[in-house]
């Protein structure tokens, strides 16, 4: 079981996100008001709070949303979970669709400290059922695909 530490959005792509403390998640779209929302497989990005804390312990000096994550969640090492994992937070249901991403241009964080964890630690989901997620909400895995 995990807990939501931050809910972050940005009005433009390619910028850091701001912690808005709660968000309206729309089925098959993403978070209302976020530039990355739309009808595609990367509607909502998740990042492990523990990975951000470890990054900061190495001198990263980042705050919520700096990696472009929508949800900062404690209790999970997201990159170890299989694509197809289903999460639930209140009424909101998310499906894990992608682990990591290729970083075509180094972000501001990379230029500042020489590393960025989002390409290897961040995961992406699509919204299967909408609702509101707030800081402090419980975040759980409801199912995982069976490995053959």
XYZ file of N, CA, C and O in Angstrom:
592
model
N 0.842 -1.178 0.000
C 0.000 0.000 0.000
C 0.885 1.238 0.000
O 1.942 1.267 0.616
N 0.438 2.260 -0.702
C 1.177 3.498 -0.777
C 0.323 4.683 -0.388
O -0.858 4.544 -0.059
N 0.945 5.856 -0.465
C 0.251 7.096 -0.141
C 0.686 8.175 -1.112
O 1.871 8.293 -1.445
N -0.267 8.974 -1.571
C 0.014 10.074 -2.490
C 0.665 11.214 -1.704
O 0.114 11.702 -0.723
N 1.851 11.613 -2.154
C 2.597 12.698 -1.526
C 2.316 14.032 -2.221
O 2.234 15.071 -1.580
N 2.146 13.993 -3.556
C 1.897 15.224 -4.310
C 1.117 14.907 -5.575
O 1.277 13.837 -6.166
N 0.284 15.856 -5.996
C -0.447 15.801 -7.263
C -0.001 17.032 -8.046
O -0.220 18.164 -7.606
N 0.648 16.813 -9.196
C 1.288 17.914 -9.918
C 0.779 18.012 -11.356
O 0.544 16.998 -12.012
N 0.656 19.235 -11.839
C 0.255 19.488 -13.221
C 1.068 20.647 -13.787
O 1.691 21.403 -13.039
N 1.035 20.768 -15.106
C 1.625 21.924 -15.784
C 0.779 22.243 -16.999
O 0.271 21.338 -17.666
N 0.631 23.527 -17.315
C -0.177 23.911 -18.473
C 0.536 23.716 -19.807
O -0.096 23.733 -20.850
N 1.878 23.521 -19.768
C 2.654 23.365 -20.998
C 3.578 22.160 -20.889
O 4.117 21.879 -19.822
N 3.796 21.488 -22.006
C 4.749 20.379 -22.044
C 6.165 20.932 -21.965
O 6.422 22.069 -22.358
N 7.086 20.105 -21.444
C 8.486 20.496 -21.387
C 8.829 21.408 -20.228
O 9.913 21.986 -20.194
N 7.915 21.557 -19.280
C 8.174 22.398 -18.119
C 7.997 21.564 -16.848
O 7.377 20.502 -16.873
N 8.536 22.054 -15.736
C 8.300 21.373 -14.460
C 6.831 21.532 -14.099
O 6.160 22.444 -14.573
N 6.358 20.623 -13.276
C 4.972 20.681 -12.840
C 4.906 21.316 -11.453
O 5.883 21.349 -10.720
N 3.736 21.811 -11.116
C 3.484 22.445 -9.828
C 2.573 21.554 -9.007
O 1.597 21.008 -9.536
N 2.874 21.423 -7.721
C 2.008 20.641 -6.844
C 0.705 21.414 -6.631
O 0.708 22.497 -6.042
N -0.398 20.852 -7.132
C -1.713 21.482 -7.006
C -2.528 20.818 -5.891
O -3.685 21.164 -5.678
N -1.949 19.822 -5.219
C -2.478 19.167 -4.025
C -3.663 18.239 -4.263
O -3.933 17.369 -3.439
N -4.378 18.411 -5.351
C -5.443 17.484 -5.746
C -5.726 17.681 -7.226
O -5.429 18.740 -7.782
N -6.258 16.637 -7.850
C -6.556 16.744 -9.269
C -7.775 15.943 -9.645
O -8.098 14.934 -9.011
N -8.450 16.419 -10.686
C -9.593 15.696 -11.237
C -9.069 14.833 -12.381
O -8.553 15.356 -13.382
N -9.200 13.520 -12.226
C -8.736 12.551 -13.214
C -9.910 12.166 -14.087
O -10.967 11.764 -13.579
N -9.712 12.284 -15.394
C -10.787 12.055 -16.356
C -10.499 10.782 -17.134
O -9.401 10.616 -17.694
N -11.487 9.893 -17.180
C -11.352 8.610 -17.870
C -10.893 8.797 -19.314
O -11.397 9.665 -20.031
N -9.895 7.990 -19.712
C -9.320 8.009 -21.064
C -8.767 9.376 -21.473
O -8.696 9.685 -22.659
N -8.367 10.188 -20.489
C -7.847 11.516 -20.813
C -6.647 11.903 -19.942
O -5.605 12.289 -20.451
N -6.777 11.842 -18.634
C -5.696 12.261 -17.747
C -6.193 13.233 -16.707
O -7.357 13.204 -16.322
N -5.313 14.137 -16.282
C -5.664 15.098 -15.238
C -6.123 16.397 -15.882
O -5.444 16.963 -16.733
N -7.267 16.863 -15.440
C -7.800 18.128 -15.931
C -6.771 19.233 -15.730
O -6.208 19.383 -14.645
N -6.472 19.968 -16.805
C -5.547 21.087 -16.726
C -4.085 20.735 -16.936
O -3.231 21.623 -16.894
N -3.782 19.453 -17.181
C -2.387 19.070 -17.401
C -2.097 18.955 -18.895
O -2.889 18.379 -19.651
N -0.950 19.478 -19.318
C -0.582 19.498 -20.736
C -0.424 18.105 -21.336
O -0.560 17.939 -22.544
N -0.121 17.088 -20.525
C 0.096 15.745 -21.060
C -1.177 14.917 -21.150
O -1.143 13.782 -21.628
N -2.291 15.469 -20.713
C -3.561 14.758 -20.815
C -3.960 14.629 -22.283
O -3.597 15.456 -23.110
N -4.650 13.564 -22.598
C -5.108 13.343 -23.966
C -5.380 11.877 -24.188
O -5.183 11.043 -23.303
N -5.824 11.540 -25.369
C -6.182 10.165 -25.689
C -4.943 9.413 -26.167
O -4.739 9.212 -27.361
N -4.100 9.020 -25.202
C -2.891 8.262 -25.512
C -2.504 7.447 -24.293
O -3.198 7.472 -23.279
N -1.387 6.724 -24.354
C -1.024 5.784 -23.292
C -0.246 6.409 -22.139
O -0.005 5.761 -21.135
N 0.161 7.667 -22.252
C 0.936 8.325 -21.184
C 0.150 9.496 -20.592
O 0.623 10.612 -20.526
N -1.043 9.204 -20.104
C -1.924 10.249 -19.585
C -1.472 10.776 -18.224
O -1.614 11.962 -17.942
N -0.953 9.898 -17.371
C -0.562 10.270 -16.011
C 0.783 9.620 -15.699
O 0.950 8.415 -15.870
N 1.741 10.421 -15.229
C 3.058 9.879 -14.867
C 3.162 9.737 -13.351
O 2.657 10.558 -12.595
N 3.842 8.656 -12.932
C 4.023 8.354 -11.517
C 5.512 8.232 -11.224
O 6.269 7.725 -12.055
N 5.882 8.656 -10.034
C 7.267 8.556 -9.605
C 7.278 8.202 -8.122
O 6.456 8.696 -7.346
N 8.202 7.339 -7.751
C 8.343 6.902 -6.371
C 8.976 8.005 -5.521
O 10.056 8.511 -5.845
N 8.316 8.351 -4.438
C 8.833 9.360 -3.512
C 10.197 8.947 -2.958
O 11.082 9.780 -2.794
N 10.363 7.655 -2.695
C 11.634 7.167 -2.160
C 12.783 7.410 -3.130
O 13.910 7.724 -2.710
N 12.527 7.284 -4.431
C 13.576 7.543 -5.429
C 13.944 9.024 -5.483
O 15.108 9.376 -5.674
N 12.963 9.892 -5.308
C 13.231 11.334 -5.280
C 14.038 11.677 -4.028
O 14.992 12.461 -4.091
N 13.684 11.078 -2.898
C 14.430 11.313 -1.662
C 15.887 10.860 -1.803
O 16.807 11.558 -1.357
N 16.106 9.707 -2.429
C 17.474 9.211 -2.648
C 18.239 10.163 -3.571
O 19.425 10.437 -3.355
N 17.569 10.669 -4.591
C 18.182 11.634 -5.507
C 18.580 12.903 -4.749
O 19.675 13.435 -4.923
N 17.700 13.371 -3.890
C 18.000 14.568 -3.104
C 19.135 14.324 -2.112
O 19.925 15.228 -1.851
N 19.237 13.118 -1.595
C 20.327 12.780 -0.671
C 21.685 12.853 -1.371
O 22.713 13.055 -0.721
N 21.677 12.712 -2.702
C 22.915 12.828 -3.488
C 23.140 14.268 -3.965
O 23.968 14.519 -4.834
N 22.361 15.210 -3.441
C 22.536 16.619 -3.789
C 21.616 17.125 -4.870
O 21.849 18.198 -5.429
N 20.544 16.391 -5.188
C 19.648 16.769 -6.275
C 18.880 18.053 -6.069
O 18.636 18.802 -7.000
N 18.456 18.315 -4.834
C 17.740 19.536 -4.503
C 16.530 19.781 -5.419
O 16.403 20.836 -6.028
N 15.653 18.775 -5.530
C 14.441 18.922 -6.342
C 13.224 18.949 -5.435
O 13.234 18.436 -4.321
N 12.158 19.538 -5.955
C 10.897 19.587 -5.217
C 9.820 18.863 -6.021
O 10.049 18.465 -7.167
N 8.659 18.705 -5.405
C 7.545 18.006 -6.040
C 7.267 18.583 -7.428
O 7.129 19.790 -7.583
N 7.189 17.690 -8.436
C 6.863 18.097 -9.796
C 8.052 18.451 -10.666
O 7.904 18.601 -11.878
N 9.240 18.577 -10.092
C 10.411 18.988 -10.878
C 10.779 17.994 -11.972
O 11.348 18.372 -12.997
N 10.475 16.715 -11.764
C 10.783 15.711 -12.797
C 9.667 15.597 -13.831
O 9.731 14.776 -14.734
N 8.625 16.380 -13.685
C 7.497 16.313 -14.607
C 6.488 15.243 -14.229
O 5.601 14.915 -15.007
N 6.599 14.713 -13.007
C 5.663 13.675 -12.567
C 4.327 14.280 -12.170
O 4.273 15.378 -11.626
N 3.260 13.537 -12.459
C 1.932 13.953 -12.018
C 1.659 13.509 -10.587
O 1.102 14.272 -9.807
N 2.014 12.252 -10.290
C 1.790 11.733 -8.946
C 3.107 11.300 -8.332
O 3.851 10.516 -8.926
N 3.375 11.800 -7.151
C 4.514 11.376 -6.354
C 3.932 10.502 -5.251
O 3.082 10.962 -4.475
N 4.349 9.229 -5.225
C 3.717 8.248 -4.342
C 4.778 7.512 -3.528
O 5.800 7.093 -4.075
N 4.535 7.351 -2.245
C 5.421 6.578 -1.400
C 4.911 5.137 -1.307
O 3.715 4.895 -1.432
N 5.843 4.203 -1.131
C 5.452 2.811 -0.907
C 5.654 1.867 -2.074
O 5.446 0.666 -1.929
N 6.059 2.375 -3.238
C 6.244 1.527 -4.413
C 7.543 1.858 -5.135
O 7.920 3.024 -5.220
N 8.172 0.831 -5.681
C 9.271 1.012 -6.630
C 8.652 0.713 -7.994
O 8.662 -0.418 -8.473
N 8.040 1.720 -8.592
C 7.200 1.539 -9.773
C 7.886 0.816 -10.924
O 7.267 0.039 -11.626
N 9.186 1.066 -11.129
C 9.868 0.477 -12.287
C 9.929 -1.049 -12.217
O 10.194 -1.704 -13.211
N 9.691 -1.636 -11.045
C 9.752 -3.097 -10.886
C 8.417 -3.772 -11.168
O 8.344 -5.002 -11.184
N 7.379 -2.986 -11.392
C 6.045 -3.546 -11.624
C 5.816 -3.775 -13.113
O 6.280 -2.990 -13.942
N 5.085 -4.812 -13.469
C 4.861 -5.088 -14.889
C 3.825 -4.166 -15.528
O 2.886 -3.711 -14.864
N 4.028 -3.904 -16.817
C 3.013 -3.199 -17.597
C 1.717 -3.994 -17.464
O 1.721 -5.227 -17.494
N 0.617 -3.295 -17.288
C -0.673 -3.943 -17.080
C -1.112 -3.934 -15.629
O -2.257 -4.265 -15.319
N -0.216 -3.532 -14.713
C -0.584 -3.420 -13.298
C -1.694 -2.382 -13.158
O -1.658 -1.332 -13.795
N -2.673 -2.695 -12.321
C -3.800 -1.789 -12.080
C -3.681 -1.205 -10.675
O -3.515 -1.933 -9.698
N -3.783 0.123 -10.588
C -3.741 0.849 -9.323
C -5.102 1.463 -9.047
O -5.832 1.801 -9.986
N -5.403 1.639 -7.769
C -6.619 2.357 -7.401
C -6.299 3.347 -6.302
O -5.534 3.059 -5.373
N -6.907 4.527 -6.434
C -6.772 5.587 -5.447
C -8.148 6.236 -5.340
O -8.557 6.970 -6.250
N -8.883 5.910 -4.278
C -10.272 6.363 -4.195
C -11.049 5.756 -5.342
O -10.986 4.544 -5.577
N -11.742 6.576 -6.097
C -12.505 6.099 -7.256
C -11.635 5.929 -8.501
O -12.025 5.273 -9.460
N -10.465 6.547 -8.503
C -9.611 6.571 -9.688
C -8.917 5.223 -9.877
O -8.336 4.671 -8.946
N -8.984 4.714 -11.114
C -8.305 3.474 -11.483
C -7.343 3.794 -12.623
O -7.735 4.381 -13.633
N -6.067 3.408 -12.435
C -5.020 3.654 -13.424
C -4.403 2.341 -13.869
O -4.227 1.432 -13.061
N -4.046 2.254 -15.153
C -3.362 1.079 -15.691
C -1.958 1.465 -16.127
O -1.780 2.407 -16.913
N -0.962 0.734 -15.628
C 0.435 0.966 -16.000
C 0.632 0.596 -17.463
O 0.362 -0.535 -17.866
N 1.111 1.556 -18.266
C 1.247 1.332 -19.708
C 2.683 1.400 -20.209
O 2.982 0.895 -21.286
N 3.574 2.048 -19.447
C 4.959 2.196 -19.903
C 5.863 2.427 -18.700
O 5.505 3.145 -17.772
N 7.042 1.812 -18.749
C 8.048 1.994 -17.710
C 9.206 2.784 -18.311
O 9.793 2.371 -19.307
N 9.511 3.924 -17.712
C 10.593 4.762 -18.205
C 10.269 5.403 -19.545
O 9.206 5.188 -20.115
N 11.187 6.216 -19.998
C 11.037 6.856 -21.314
C 12.398 7.346 -21.766
O 13.285 7.603 -20.964
N 12.546 7.454 -23.054
C 13.780 7.996 -23.602
C 13.755 9.510 -23.448
O 12.762 10.164 -23.730
N 14.856 10.043 -22.969
C 14.971 11.488 -22.787
C 15.730 12.042 -23.996
O 16.929 11.847 -24.116
N 15.021 12.697 -24.892
C 15.633 13.188 -26.128
C 16.523 14.409 -25.900
O 17.530 14.584 -26.560
N 16.115 15.242 -24.966
C 16.918 16.413 -24.624
C 17.077 16.392 -23.119
O 16.112 16.173 -22.399
N 18.280 16.637 -22.656
C 18.476 16.641 -21.213
C 17.714 17.807 -20.594
O 17.776 18.936 -21.065
N 16.987 17.487 -19.520
C 16.167 18.480 -18.844
C 17.017 19.399 -17.973
O 18.213 19.203 -17.796
N 16.340 20.371 -17.396
C 17.000 21.342 -16.520
C 17.692 20.647 -15.348
O 18.797 21.028 -14.962
N 17.049 19.629 -14.789
C 17.642 18.913 -13.655
C 18.944 18.235 -14.076
O 19.941 18.292 -13.364
N 18.956 17.592 -15.233
C 20.169 16.935 -15.712
C 21.304 17.947 -15.859
O 22.430 17.697 -15.450
N 20.987 19.089 -16.437
C 22.018 20.111 -16.629
C 22.527 20.654 -15.291
O 23.696 20.997 -15.163
N 21.649 20.700 -14.300
C 22.034 21.250 -12.997
C 22.869 20.274 -12.173
O 23.839 20.670 -11.546
N 22.481 18.968 -12.173
C 23.168 18.019 -11.289
C 23.782 16.823 -12.008
O 24.379 15.964 -11.375
N 23.620 16.743 -13.324
C 24.256 15.671 -14.084
C 23.495 14.361 -14.127
O 24.017 13.340 -14.573
N 22.235 14.357 -13.680
C 21.425 13.140 -13.695
C 19.957 13.532 -13.636
O 19.602 14.601 -13.144
N 19.114 12.649 -14.153
C 17.661 12.789 -14.054
C 17.103 11.381 -13.900
O 17.448 10.498 -14.689
N 16.265 11.163 -12.890
C 15.767 9.810 -12.633
C 14.499 9.453 -13.404
O 14.170 8.287 -13.534
N 13.802 10.431 -13.941
C 12.515 10.145 -14.597
C 12.640 9.137 -15.747
O 11.817 8.237 -15.844
N 13.647 9.229 -16.602
C 13.721 8.261 -17.704
C 13.830 6.805 -17.255
O 13.373 5.906 -17.952
N 14.394 6.548 -16.069
C 14.543 5.158 -15.627
C 13.623 4.790 -14.461
O 13.367 3.616 -14.224
N 13.128 5.768 -13.716
C 12.296 5.495 -12.540
C 10.817 5.808 -12.756
O 9.965 5.261 -12.074
N 10.513 6.713 -13.659
C 9.132 7.125 -13.877
C 8.351 6.086 -14.670
O 8.910 5.356 -15.484
N 7.054 6.019 -14.400
C 6.171 5.139 -15.159
C 4.960 5.946 -15.621
O 4.681 7.031 -15.101
N 4.259 5.384 -16.586
C 3.128 6.085 -17.186
C 1.887 5.207 -17.143
O 1.974 3.984 -17.248
N 0.748 5.875 -16.983
C -0.523 5.162 -16.868
C -1.590 5.842 -17.711
O -1.426 6.991 -18.124
N -2.670 5.094 -17.911
C -3.862 5.700 -18.501
C -4.981 5.568 -17.482
O -4.965 4.670 -16.621
N -5.942 6.469 -17.554
C -7.038 6.518 -16.592
C -8.174 5.616 -17.069
O -8.790 5.880 -18.103
N -8.437 4.551 -16.309
C -9.533 3.641 -16.628
C -10.852 4.108 -16.021
O -11.926 3.854 -16.567
N -10.769 4.771 -14.875
C -11.962 5.315 -14.217
C -11.556 6.602 -13.514
O -10.539 6.646 -12.830
N -12.342 7.640 -13.718
C -12.005 8.953 -13.199
C -12.456 9.207 -11.773
O -13.128 8.392 -11.144
N -12.075 10.370 -11.281
C -12.407 10.813 -9.933
C -11.381 11.827 -9.477
O -10.634 12.374 -10.292
N -11.309 12.045 -8.177
C -10.378 13.019 -7.617
C -9.332 12.300 -6.772
O -9.659 11.388 -6.010
N -8.071 12.701 -6.926
C -6.988 12.227 -6.072
C -6.427 13.434 -5.336
O -6.197 14.484 -5.935
N -6.223 13.245 -4.011
C -5.687 14.305 -3.158
C -4.418 13.822 -2.464
O -4.242 12.623 -2.250
N -3.563 14.754 -2.075
C -2.421 14.418 -1.236
C -2.922 13.657 -0.008
O -3.963 13.997 0.557
N -2.178 12.625 0.378
C -2.540 11.846 1.553
C -3.437 10.664 1.272
O -3.637 9.811 2.136
N -3.998 10.588 0.054
C -4.871 9.468 -0.296
C -4.093 8.162 -0.349
O -2.917 8.136 -0.737
N -4.777 7.082 0.010
C -4.198 5.736 -0.083
C -4.129 5.327 -1.553
O -5.063 5.576 -2.322
N -3.036 4.677 -1.932
C -2.767 4.265 -3.310
C -2.406 2.784 -3.273
O -1.470 2.397 -2.584
N -3.180 1.938 -3.969
C -2.979 0.488 -3.870
C -2.914 -0.166 -5.247
O -3.409 0.373 -6.235
N -2.295 -1.333 -5.277
C -2.318 -2.194 -6.456
C -3.527 -3.099 -6.307
O -3.690 -3.764 -5.277
N -4.387 -3.131 -7.332
C -5.548 -4.026 -7.264
C -5.347 -5.304 -8.073
O -5.972 -6.310 -7.783
N -4.493 -5.254 -9.097
C -4.181 -6.482 -9.840
C -2.913 -6.292 -10.648
O -2.518 -5.183 -10.969
N -2.283 -7.419 -10.931
C -1.096 -7.449 -11.776
C -1.270 -8.561 -12.793
O -1.894 -9.583 -12.498
N -0.712 -8.375 -13.986
C -0.811 -9.429 -14.993
C -0.081 -10.699 -14.547
O 0.913 -10.613 -13.819
N -0.595 -11.809 -14.953
C 0.035 -13.100 -14.643
C 1.175 -13.323 -15.620
O 1.006 -13.182 -16.835
N 2.360 -13.643 -15.082
C 3.508 -13.926 -15.953
C 3.419 -15.353 -16.435
O 3.116 -16.270 -15.666
N 3.661 -15.575 -17.711
C 3.595 -16.926 -18.277
C 4.914 -17.635 -18.164
O 5.949 -17.107 -18.172
